[in-house]
Amino acid sequence: MSDTKETPDAAPKKKGKMKTILIGGVALLVLVGGGVGAGVYASNAGLLGGGHAAAADDGKPKLVPKSEQKHATEGGEGGGHGGDEAAPENHGMKPPAGQGGDKYASTYYPLEKDFTSNLQDSVHFVQVGVAVSTPYDDTVITNLKTNDIAVRSAILMALGDTTEEQVMSSDGKRQLQVRLAKAINDTLKQKEGFGGIGNVYFTSFVVQ
């Protein structure tokens, strides 16, 4: 009689234990799944280091602090210049708030070959050597080299719109520098989506 009573009671106990194990397993999966999901969400939202780094690297040229300045590009000179770093503000490239332009390095790059153009409404012509500066990384110089033909064309067109009176005075030459910087930046923005040229310099200037 005792044997027949113990057998039916054993089955419910085993079923109870199985339910407990199954419930525990499901709870564990929920916790693990929730943790993975939270990690993925945090990464996508940029809350974790990796996501933030990916969001910060948008592929655009970056301003280069003087503390991180490298050697000058081939043919140029590195270093600060009073008006170089402030010039980007005139071309929609204002440094971050609270940081003056003098905190950024300048990379100088001379364009190959001189530029020769007739002056507007004049029998004279002008021949100039042109160099540029940028407070951004090497991406700007690379873009400049890639679009050399388009940039040279823009410079020649700007020179062709210059009058004889403008090239005979210092003020006129400074105005020409600003116009050339704008012409170069407009070309780079059209081709690459970003300008980056801070200033233009004359390495030679001849009027004949």
Short mmCIF file of N, CA and C in Angstrom, two decimals, residues 31-197:
data_model
loop_
_atom_site.label_atom_id
_atom_site.label_comp_id
_atom_site.label_asym_id
_atom_site.label_seq_id
_atom_site.Cartn_x
_atom_site.Cartn_y
_atom_site.Cartn_z
N LEU A 31 17.43 38.63 -18.95
CA LEU A 31 18.46 39.53 -18.42
C LEU A 31 19.61 39.70 -19.38
N VAL A 32 20.08 38.59 -19.96
CA VAL A 32 21.19 38.64 -20.92
C VAL A 32 20.78 39.43 -22.15
N GLY A 33 19.59 39.13 -22.67
CA GLY A 33 19.11 39.83 -23.86
C GLY A 33 18.95 41.31 -23.60
N GLY A 34 18.43 41.64 -22.41
CA GLY A 34 18.27 43.06 -22.06
C GLY A 34 19.60 43.76 -21.98
N GLY A 35 20.61 43.08 -21.43
CA GLY A 35 21.94 43.69 -21.33
C GLY A 35 22.55 43.94 -22.69
N VAL A 36 22.44 42.97 -23.59
CA VAL A 36 22.95 43.13 -24.95
C VAL A 36 22.23 44.27 -25.66
N GLY A 37 20.91 44.28 -25.51
CA GLY A 37 20.12 45.34 -26.16
C GLY A 37 20.50 46.71 -25.65
N ALA A 38 20.69 46.82 -24.34
CA ALA A 38 21.09 48.11 -23.77
C ALA A 38 22.46 48.53 -24.28
N GLY A 39 23.38 47.55 -24.43
CA GLY A 39 24.70 47.88 -24.95
C GLY A 39 24.65 48.37 -26.38
N VAL A 40 23.84 47.72 -27.20
CA VAL A 40 23.70 48.13 -28.60
C VAL A 40 23.10 49.52 -28.67
N TYR A 41 22.08 49.77 -27.86
CA TYR A 41 21.44 51.10 -27.85
C TYR A 41 22.43 52.18 -27.44
N ALA A 42 23.19 51.89 -26.38
CA ALA A 42 24.16 52.88 -25.91
C ALA A 42 25.21 53.16 -26.95
N SER A 43 25.66 52.10 -27.66
CA SER A 43 26.65 52.29 -28.70
C SER A 43 26.12 53.13 -29.83
N ASN A 44 24.89 52.82 -30.28
CA ASN A 44 24.29 53.58 -31.38
C ASN A 44 24.02 55.02 -30.98
N ALA A 45 23.70 55.22 -29.72
CA ALA A 45 23.38 56.58 -29.25
C ALA A 45 24.64 57.39 -28.98
N GLY A 46 25.81 56.74 -29.09
CA GLY A 46 27.05 57.45 -28.84
C GLY A 46 27.39 57.59 -27.37
N LEU A 47 26.73 56.77 -26.52
CA LEU A 47 26.99 56.87 -25.09
C LEU A 47 28.27 56.16 -24.71
N LEU A 48 28.66 55.17 -25.50
CA LEU A 48 29.92 54.47 -25.26
C LEU A 48 31.03 55.13 -26.06
N GLY A 49 32.25 54.87 -25.68
CA GLY A 49 33.39 55.51 -26.31
C GLY A 49 33.45 55.29 -27.80
N GLY A 50 33.22 54.05 -28.26
CA GLY A 50 33.33 53.74 -29.68
C GLY A 50 32.34 54.51 -30.51
N GLY A 51 31.09 54.59 -30.04
CA GLY A 51 30.07 55.30 -30.78
C GLY A 51 30.37 56.77 -30.87
N HIS A 52 30.91 57.34 -29.79
CA HIS A 52 31.23 58.76 -29.77
C HIS A 52 32.36 59.07 -30.74
N ALA A 53 33.35 58.19 -30.77
CA ALA A 53 34.48 58.41 -31.66
C ALA A 53 34.04 58.37 -33.11
N ALA A 54 33.15 57.44 -33.43
CA ALA A 54 32.69 57.32 -34.80
C ALA A 54 31.91 58.55 -35.21
N ALA A 55 31.11 59.08 -34.27
CA ALA A 55 30.31 60.26 -34.58
C ALA A 55 31.19 61.48 -34.76
N ALA A 56 32.29 61.55 -34.00
CA ALA A 56 33.17 62.72 -34.08
C ALA A 56 33.93 62.74 -35.39
N ASP A 57 34.25 61.58 -35.95
CA ASP A 57 35.01 61.50 -37.19
C ASP A 57 34.04 61.58 -38.36
N ASP A 58 33.74 62.81 -38.80
CA ASP A 58 32.77 63.00 -39.87
C ASP A 58 33.43 63.13 -41.23
N GLY A 59 34.75 62.96 -41.29
CA GLY A 59 35.44 63.00 -42.57
C GLY A 59 35.83 64.39 -43.02
N LYS A 60 35.44 65.43 -42.30
CA LYS A 60 35.77 66.79 -42.68
C LYS A 60 37.14 67.17 -42.11
N PRO A 61 37.82 68.17 -42.76
CA PRO A 61 39.10 68.62 -42.21
C PRO A 61 38.95 69.12 -40.78
N LYS A 62 39.98 68.91 -39.98
CA LYS A 62 39.97 69.31 -38.59
C LYS A 62 40.98 70.44 -38.34
N LEU A 63 40.61 71.39 -37.47
CA LEU A 63 41.55 72.43 -37.06
C LEU A 63 42.71 71.79 -36.32
N VAL A 64 43.93 72.28 -36.56
CA VAL A 64 45.12 71.70 -35.96
C VAL A 64 45.68 72.66 -34.91
N PRO A 65 45.60 72.30 -33.62
CA PRO A 65 46.19 73.15 -32.58
C PRO A 65 47.71 73.23 -32.78
N LYS A 66 48.30 74.34 -32.35
CA LYS A 66 49.75 74.49 -32.51
C LYS A 66 50.51 73.41 -31.76
N SER A 67 49.94 72.92 -30.68
CA SER A 67 50.60 71.87 -29.90
C SER A 67 50.73 70.56 -30.68
N GLU A 68 49.89 70.42 -31.71
CA GLU A 68 49.93 69.19 -32.50
C GLU A 68 50.50 69.44 -33.89
N GLN A 69 51.08 70.62 -34.08
CA GLN A 69 51.58 70.98 -35.41
C GLN A 69 52.71 70.05 -35.84
N LYS A 70 52.61 69.58 -37.07
CA LYS A 70 53.64 68.71 -37.62
C LYS A 70 54.56 69.54 -38.51
N HIS A 71 55.46 68.88 -39.16
CA HIS A 71 56.35 69.58 -40.08
C HIS A 71 55.53 70.16 -41.23
N ALA A 72 56.01 71.26 -41.78
CA ALA A 72 55.29 71.92 -42.86
C ALA A 72 55.21 71.02 -44.07
N THR A 73 54.20 71.23 -44.89
CA THR A 73 54.08 70.45 -46.11
C THR A 73 55.22 70.80 -47.05
N GLU A 74 55.49 69.93 -47.98
CA GLU A 74 56.63 70.11 -48.89
C GLU A 74 56.56 71.45 -49.60
N GLY A 75 57.66 72.20 -49.51
CA GLY A 75 57.71 73.49 -50.18
C GLY A 75 57.16 74.63 -49.37
N GLY A 76 56.59 74.38 -48.19
CA GLY A 76 55.99 75.44 -47.39
C GLY A 76 56.67 75.58 -46.06
N GLU A 77 56.15 76.48 -45.24
CA GLU A 77 56.67 76.70 -43.91
C GLU A 77 55.53 76.61 -42.92
N GLY A 78 55.78 76.03 -41.75
CA GLY A 78 54.76 75.96 -40.72
C GLY A 78 54.96 77.07 -39.71
N GLY A 79 53.89 77.41 -39.01
CA GLY A 79 54.03 78.42 -37.97
C GLY A 79 52.87 79.36 -37.96
N GLY A 80 52.78 80.16 -36.91
CA GLY A 80 51.67 81.09 -36.79
C GLY A 80 51.95 82.38 -37.52
N HIS A 81 50.90 83.07 -37.90
CA HIS A 81 51.00 84.37 -38.53
C HIS A 81 49.81 85.18 -38.04
N GLY A 82 50.05 86.42 -37.72
CA GLY A 82 49.03 87.23 -37.06
C GLY A 82 47.66 87.14 -37.66
N GLY A 83 47.53 87.29 -39.00
CA GLY A 83 46.20 87.34 -39.59
C GLY A 83 45.74 86.05 -40.20
N ASP A 84 46.61 85.05 -40.26
CA ASP A 84 46.26 83.83 -40.98
C ASP A 84 45.07 83.11 -40.39
N GLU A 85 45.13 82.88 -39.07
CA GLU A 85 44.13 82.05 -38.46
C GLU A 85 42.80 82.77 -38.28
N ALA A 86 42.82 84.10 -38.27
CA ALA A 86 41.57 84.84 -38.13
C ALA A 86 40.80 84.86 -39.44
N ALA A 87 41.51 84.69 -40.56
CA ALA A 87 40.88 84.79 -41.87
C ALA A 87 39.75 83.79 -42.08
N PRO A 88 39.82 82.53 -41.55
CA PRO A 88 38.72 81.59 -41.78
C PRO A 88 37.36 82.13 -41.37
N GLU A 89 37.32 83.07 -40.42
CA GLU A 89 36.04 83.62 -40.01
C GLU A 89 35.35 84.33 -41.16
N ASN A 90 36.14 84.84 -42.10
CA ASN A 90 35.59 85.54 -43.25
C ASN A 90 35.04 84.57 -44.30
N HIS A 91 35.34 83.30 -44.13
CA HIS A 91 34.93 82.33 -45.13
C HIS A 91 34.06 81.23 -44.53
N GLY A 92 33.37 81.53 -43.43
CA GLY A 92 32.47 80.56 -42.82
C GLY A 92 33.16 79.44 -42.10
N MET A 93 34.40 79.66 -41.62
CA MET A 93 35.16 78.60 -40.97
C MET A 93 35.60 79.06 -39.59
N LYS A 94 34.70 79.62 -38.83
CA LYS A 94 35.04 80.17 -37.52
C LYS A 94 35.42 79.06 -36.54
N PRO A 95 36.57 79.24 -35.84
CA PRO A 95 36.98 78.23 -34.86
C PRO A 95 35.95 78.11 -33.75
N PRO A 96 35.99 77.03 -32.96
CA PRO A 96 35.03 76.83 -31.88
C PRO A 96 34.99 78.01 -30.92
N ALA A 97 33.84 78.23 -30.30
CA ALA A 97 33.65 79.36 -29.41
C ALA A 97 34.65 79.31 -28.26
N GLY A 98 35.19 80.47 -27.93
CA GLY A 98 36.12 80.55 -26.81
C GLY A 98 37.55 80.23 -27.19
N GLN A 99 37.81 79.91 -28.46
CA GLN A 99 39.16 79.58 -28.90
C GLN A 99 39.55 80.52 -30.02
N GLY A 100 40.57 81.32 -29.76
CA GLY A 100 41.01 82.26 -30.77
C GLY A 100 41.77 81.58 -31.88
N GLY A 101 41.86 82.25 -33.01
CA GLY A 101 42.54 81.67 -34.16
C GLY A 101 44.01 81.42 -33.91
N ASP A 102 44.63 82.22 -33.01
CA ASP A 102 46.05 82.07 -32.77
C ASP A 102 46.41 80.76 -32.07
N LYS A 103 45.43 80.00 -31.66
CA LYS A 103 45.70 78.70 -31.04
C LYS A 103 45.91 77.60 -32.07
N TYR A 104 45.69 77.94 -33.34
CA TYR A 104 45.79 76.93 -34.39
C TYR A 104 47.01 77.16 -35.27
N ALA A 105 47.58 76.08 -35.72
CA ALA A 105 48.76 76.14 -36.57
C ALA A 105 48.37 76.55 -37.98
N SER A 106 49.33 77.08 -38.73
CA SER A 106 49.11 77.41 -40.14
C SER A 106 50.02 76.55 -40.99
N THR A 107 49.46 75.94 -42.02
CA THR A 107 50.25 75.21 -43.00
C THR A 107 50.26 76.03 -44.28
N TYR A 108 51.45 76.28 -44.81
CA TYR A 108 51.60 77.09 -46.02
C TYR A 108 51.92 76.20 -47.20
N TYR A 109 51.31 76.55 -48.33
CA TYR A 109 51.54 75.75 -49.54
C TYR A 109 51.60 76.67 -50.76
N PRO A 110 52.74 76.70 -51.49
CA PRO A 110 52.85 77.52 -52.69
C PRO A 110 52.29 76.79 -53.91
N LEU A 111 51.45 77.44 -54.67
CA LEU A 111 50.92 76.84 -55.89
C LEU A 111 52.01 76.83 -56.96
N GLU A 112 52.02 75.77 -57.74
CA GLU A 112 53.04 75.65 -58.77
C GLU A 112 52.78 76.64 -59.91
N LYS A 113 53.85 77.19 -60.45
CA LYS A 113 53.82 78.10 -61.59
C LYS A 113 53.15 79.44 -61.24
N ASP A 114 53.65 80.48 -61.84
CA ASP A 114 53.07 81.80 -61.66
C ASP A 114 51.79 81.94 -62.48
N PHE A 115 51.01 82.94 -62.13
CA PHE A 115 49.76 83.22 -62.85
C PHE A 115 49.92 84.53 -63.62
N THR A 116 49.57 84.50 -64.89
CA THR A 116 49.69 85.68 -65.75
C THR A 116 48.33 86.00 -66.35
N SER A 117 47.93 87.27 -66.23
CA SER A 117 46.61 87.66 -66.74
C SER A 117 46.62 89.13 -67.14
N ASN A 118 45.85 89.45 -68.18
CA ASN A 118 45.64 90.84 -68.54
C ASN A 118 44.82 91.52 -67.46
N LEU A 119 45.06 92.82 -67.27
CA LEU A 119 44.28 93.59 -66.31
C LEU A 119 43.04 94.15 -67.00
N GLN A 120 42.01 94.36 -66.22
CA GLN A 120 40.75 94.84 -66.79
C GLN A 120 40.91 96.26 -67.33
N ASP A 121 40.46 96.44 -68.59
CA ASP A 121 40.49 97.76 -69.25
C ASP A 121 41.89 98.38 -69.20
N SER A 122 42.91 97.58 -69.49
CA SER A 122 44.28 98.07 -69.45
C SER A 122 45.13 97.32 -70.47
N VAL A 123 46.20 97.98 -70.94
CA VAL A 123 47.13 97.33 -71.86
C VAL A 123 48.19 96.55 -71.07
N HIS A 124 48.18 96.69 -69.77
CA HIS A 124 49.16 96.01 -68.91
C HIS A 124 48.65 94.64 -68.47
N PHE A 125 49.57 93.84 -68.01
CA PHE A 125 49.19 92.54 -67.45
C PHE A 125 49.92 92.33 -66.14
N VAL A 126 49.43 91.39 -65.35
CA VAL A 126 50.02 91.10 -64.05
C VAL A 126 50.48 89.64 -64.01
N GLN A 127 51.63 89.44 -63.38
CA GLN A 127 52.15 88.08 -63.20
C GLN A 127 52.44 87.91 -61.71
N VAL A 128 51.79 86.93 -61.09
CA VAL A 128 51.94 86.75 -59.64
C VAL A 128 52.22 85.29 -59.30
N GLY A 129 52.99 85.13 -58.23
CA GLY A 129 53.15 83.82 -57.61
C GLY A 129 52.23 83.78 -56.41
N VAL A 130 51.56 82.66 -56.20
CA VAL A 130 50.54 82.58 -55.15
C VAL A 130 50.84 81.41 -54.20
N ALA A 131 50.71 81.70 -52.91
CA ALA A 131 50.79 80.66 -51.88
C ALA A 131 49.56 80.82 -50.99
N VAL A 132 49.16 79.73 -50.35
CA VAL A 132 47.97 79.76 -49.49
C VAL A 132 48.33 79.23 -48.11
N SER A 133 47.50 79.55 -47.12
CA SER A 133 47.66 79.00 -45.78
C SER A 133 46.33 78.44 -45.31
N THR A 134 46.41 77.45 -44.42
CA THR A 134 45.20 76.85 -43.85
C THR A 134 45.46 76.45 -42.41
N PRO A 135 44.51 76.66 -41.50
CA PRO A 135 44.65 76.20 -40.12
C PRO A 135 44.15 74.77 -39.94
N TYR A 136 43.73 74.14 -41.05
CA TYR A 136 43.18 72.78 -40.99
C TYR A 136 44.25 71.74 -41.32
N ASP A 137 43.88 70.48 -41.23
CA ASP A 137 44.82 69.40 -41.47
C ASP A 137 45.13 69.26 -42.96
N ASP A 138 45.92 68.22 -43.29
CA ASP A 138 46.41 68.06 -44.66
C ASP A 138 45.31 67.79 -45.69
N THR A 139 44.09 67.53 -45.22
CA THR A 139 43.00 67.27 -46.15
C THR A 139 42.77 68.44 -47.10
N VAL A 140 42.90 69.67 -46.58
CA VAL A 140 42.67 70.86 -47.40
C VAL A 140 43.71 70.96 -48.51
N ILE A 141 44.98 70.72 -48.19
CA ILE A 141 46.04 70.78 -49.20
C ILE A 141 45.84 69.67 -50.23
N THR A 142 45.43 68.50 -49.76
CA THR A 142 45.15 67.40 -50.69
C THR A 142 44.03 67.77 -51.65
N ASN A 143 42.96 68.37 -51.12
CA ASN A 143 41.85 68.82 -51.98
C ASN A 143 42.31 69.87 -52.97
N LEU A 144 43.21 70.73 -52.52
CA LEU A 144 43.74 71.78 -53.40
C LEU A 144 44.52 71.16 -54.56
N LYS A 145 45.34 70.17 -54.25
CA LYS A 145 46.12 69.51 -55.30
C LYS A 145 45.21 68.73 -56.26
N THR A 146 44.21 68.06 -55.70
CA THR A 146 43.29 67.27 -56.52
C THR A 146 42.54 68.14 -57.53
N ASN A 147 42.20 69.35 -57.12
CA ASN A 147 41.41 70.25 -57.97
C ASN A 147 42.25 71.40 -58.50
N ASP A 148 43.52 71.12 -58.78
CA ASP A 148 44.47 72.14 -59.21
C ASP A 148 43.98 72.91 -60.44
N ILE A 149 43.49 72.22 -61.44
CA ILE A 149 43.06 72.89 -62.68
C ILE A 149 41.90 73.84 -62.43
N ALA A 150 40.90 73.39 -61.67
CA ALA A 150 39.75 74.24 -61.38
C ALA A 150 40.15 75.44 -60.53
N VAL A 151 41.08 75.24 -59.59
CA VAL A 151 41.54 76.33 -58.74
C VAL A 151 42.32 77.36 -59.55
N ARG A 152 43.20 76.90 -60.43
CA ARG A 152 43.97 77.82 -61.27
C ARG A 152 43.05 78.64 -62.17
N SER A 153 42.02 78.01 -62.69
CA SER A 153 41.06 78.73 -63.53
C SER A 153 40.36 79.83 -62.74
N ALA A 154 39.96 79.52 -61.50
CA ALA A 154 39.28 80.51 -60.65
C ALA A 154 40.20 81.68 -60.34
N ILE A 155 41.48 81.40 -60.10
CA ILE A 155 42.44 82.46 -59.80
C ILE A 155 42.63 83.37 -61.02
N LEU A 156 42.78 82.77 -62.20
CA LEU A 156 42.96 83.56 -63.42
C LEU A 156 41.75 84.45 -63.71
N MET A 157 40.56 83.93 -63.45
CA MET A 157 39.35 84.72 -63.67
C MET A 157 39.30 85.91 -62.70
N ALA A 158 39.70 85.68 -61.46
CA ALA A 158 39.73 86.77 -60.47
C ALA A 158 40.77 87.82 -60.86
N LEU A 159 41.92 87.37 -61.34
CA LEU A 159 42.95 88.32 -61.78
C LEU A 159 42.47 89.13 -62.99
N GLY A 160 41.72 88.49 -63.87
CA GLY A 160 41.21 89.18 -65.06
C GLY A 160 40.20 90.27 -64.73
N ASP A 161 39.58 90.17 -63.56
CA ASP A 161 38.61 91.19 -63.12
C ASP A 161 39.28 92.30 -62.31
N THR A 162 40.61 92.28 -62.24
CA THR A 162 41.35 93.26 -61.44
C THR A 162 41.77 94.44 -62.31
N THR A 163 41.63 95.63 -61.78
CA THR A 163 41.99 96.84 -62.53
C THR A 163 43.45 97.21 -62.27
N GLU A 164 43.95 98.09 -63.14
CA GLU A 164 45.34 98.55 -62.99
C GLU A 164 45.53 99.32 -61.69
N GLU A 165 44.53 100.09 -61.31
CA GLU A 165 44.62 100.87 -60.08
C GLU A 165 44.75 99.97 -58.85
N GLN A 166 44.07 98.85 -58.87
CA GLN A 166 44.09 97.95 -57.72
C GLN A 166 45.47 97.34 -57.50
N VAL A 167 46.17 97.00 -58.54
CA VAL A 167 47.46 96.34 -58.39
C VAL A 167 48.59 97.32 -58.12
N MET A 168 48.29 98.60 -58.18
CA MET A 168 49.32 99.62 -57.96
C MET A 168 49.38 100.09 -56.51
N SER A 169 48.44 99.66 -55.67
CA SER A 169 48.42 100.11 -54.27
C SER A 169 48.43 98.91 -53.33
N SER A 170 48.91 99.16 -52.12
CA SER A 170 48.94 98.08 -51.12
C SER A 170 47.53 97.65 -50.74
N ASP A 171 46.63 98.63 -50.58
CA ASP A 171 45.25 98.30 -50.24
C ASP A 171 44.60 97.47 -51.34
N GLY A 172 44.87 97.83 -52.58
CA GLY A 172 44.32 97.08 -53.71
C GLY A 172 44.82 95.65 -53.73
N LYS A 173 46.10 95.47 -53.39
CA LYS A 173 46.67 94.12 -53.37
C LYS A 173 46.07 93.29 -52.23
N ARG A 174 45.82 93.93 -51.08
CA ARG A 174 45.19 93.20 -49.97
C ARG A 174 43.76 92.79 -50.34
N GLN A 175 43.06 93.68 -51.04
CA GLN A 175 41.71 93.33 -51.49
C GLN A 175 41.76 92.16 -52.48
N LEU A 176 42.80 92.15 -53.31
CA LEU A 176 42.97 91.06 -54.26
C LEU A 176 43.25 89.75 -53.53
N GLN A 177 44.01 89.80 -52.45
CA GLN A 177 44.25 88.60 -51.64
C GLN A 177 42.93 88.00 -51.14
N VAL A 178 42.05 88.85 -50.64
CA VAL A 178 40.77 88.39 -50.12
C VAL A 178 39.93 87.79 -51.24
N ARG A 179 39.93 88.42 -52.41
CA ARG A 179 39.15 87.93 -53.54
C ARG A 179 39.67 86.58 -54.03
N LEU A 180 40.99 86.43 -54.04
CA LEU A 180 41.58 85.16 -54.47
C LEU A 180 41.27 84.04 -53.47
N ALA A 181 41.33 84.37 -52.17
CA ALA A 181 40.99 83.37 -51.14
C ALA A 181 39.55 82.92 -51.31
N LYS A 182 38.65 83.87 -51.58
CA LYS A 182 37.24 83.52 -51.78
C LYS A 182 37.07 82.66 -53.03
N ALA A 183 37.78 83.01 -54.10
CA ALA A 183 37.67 82.24 -55.34
C ALA A 183 38.13 80.80 -55.15
N ILE A 184 39.22 80.63 -54.40
CA ILE A 184 39.74 79.28 -54.14
C ILE A 184 38.77 78.50 -53.25
N ASN A 185 38.30 79.14 -52.18
CA ASN A 185 37.38 78.46 -51.26
C ASN A 185 36.07 78.09 -51.95
N ASP A 186 35.55 78.98 -52.78
CA ASP A 186 34.31 78.69 -53.50
C ASP A 186 34.48 77.47 -54.41
N THR A 187 35.65 77.38 -55.04
CA THR A 187 35.93 76.23 -55.91
C THR A 187 36.03 74.94 -55.11
N LEU A 188 36.74 74.98 -53.99
CA LEU A 188 36.89 73.79 -53.16
C LEU A 188 35.55 73.35 -52.56
N LYS A 189 34.73 74.32 -52.16
CA LYS A 189 33.41 73.98 -51.62
C LYS A 189 32.55 73.31 -52.68
N GLN A 190 32.65 73.79 -53.91
CA GLN A 190 31.88 73.20 -54.99
C GLN A 190 32.34 71.78 -55.31
N LYS A 191 33.66 71.57 -55.26
CA LYS A 191 34.21 70.27 -55.63
C LYS A 191 34.25 69.27 -54.47
N GLU A 192 34.56 69.77 -53.26
CA GLU A 192 34.78 68.88 -52.12
C GLU A 192 33.81 69.11 -50.96
N GLY A 193 33.03 70.18 -51.02
CA GLY A 193 32.10 70.47 -49.94
C GLY A 193 32.71 71.24 -48.78
N PHE A 194 33.98 71.64 -48.91
CA PHE A 194 34.65 72.35 -47.83
C PHE A 194 35.78 73.18 -48.40
N GLY A 195 35.91 74.45 -47.92
CA GLY A 195 36.98 75.33 -48.40
C GLY A 195 38.25 75.11 -47.60
N GLY A 196 38.42 75.89 -46.53
CA GLY A 196 39.54 75.68 -45.62
C GLY A 196 40.73 76.59 -45.81
N ILE A 197 40.76 77.37 -46.90
CA ILE A 197 41.88 78.27 -47.12
C ILE A 197 41.69 79.52 -46.26
#
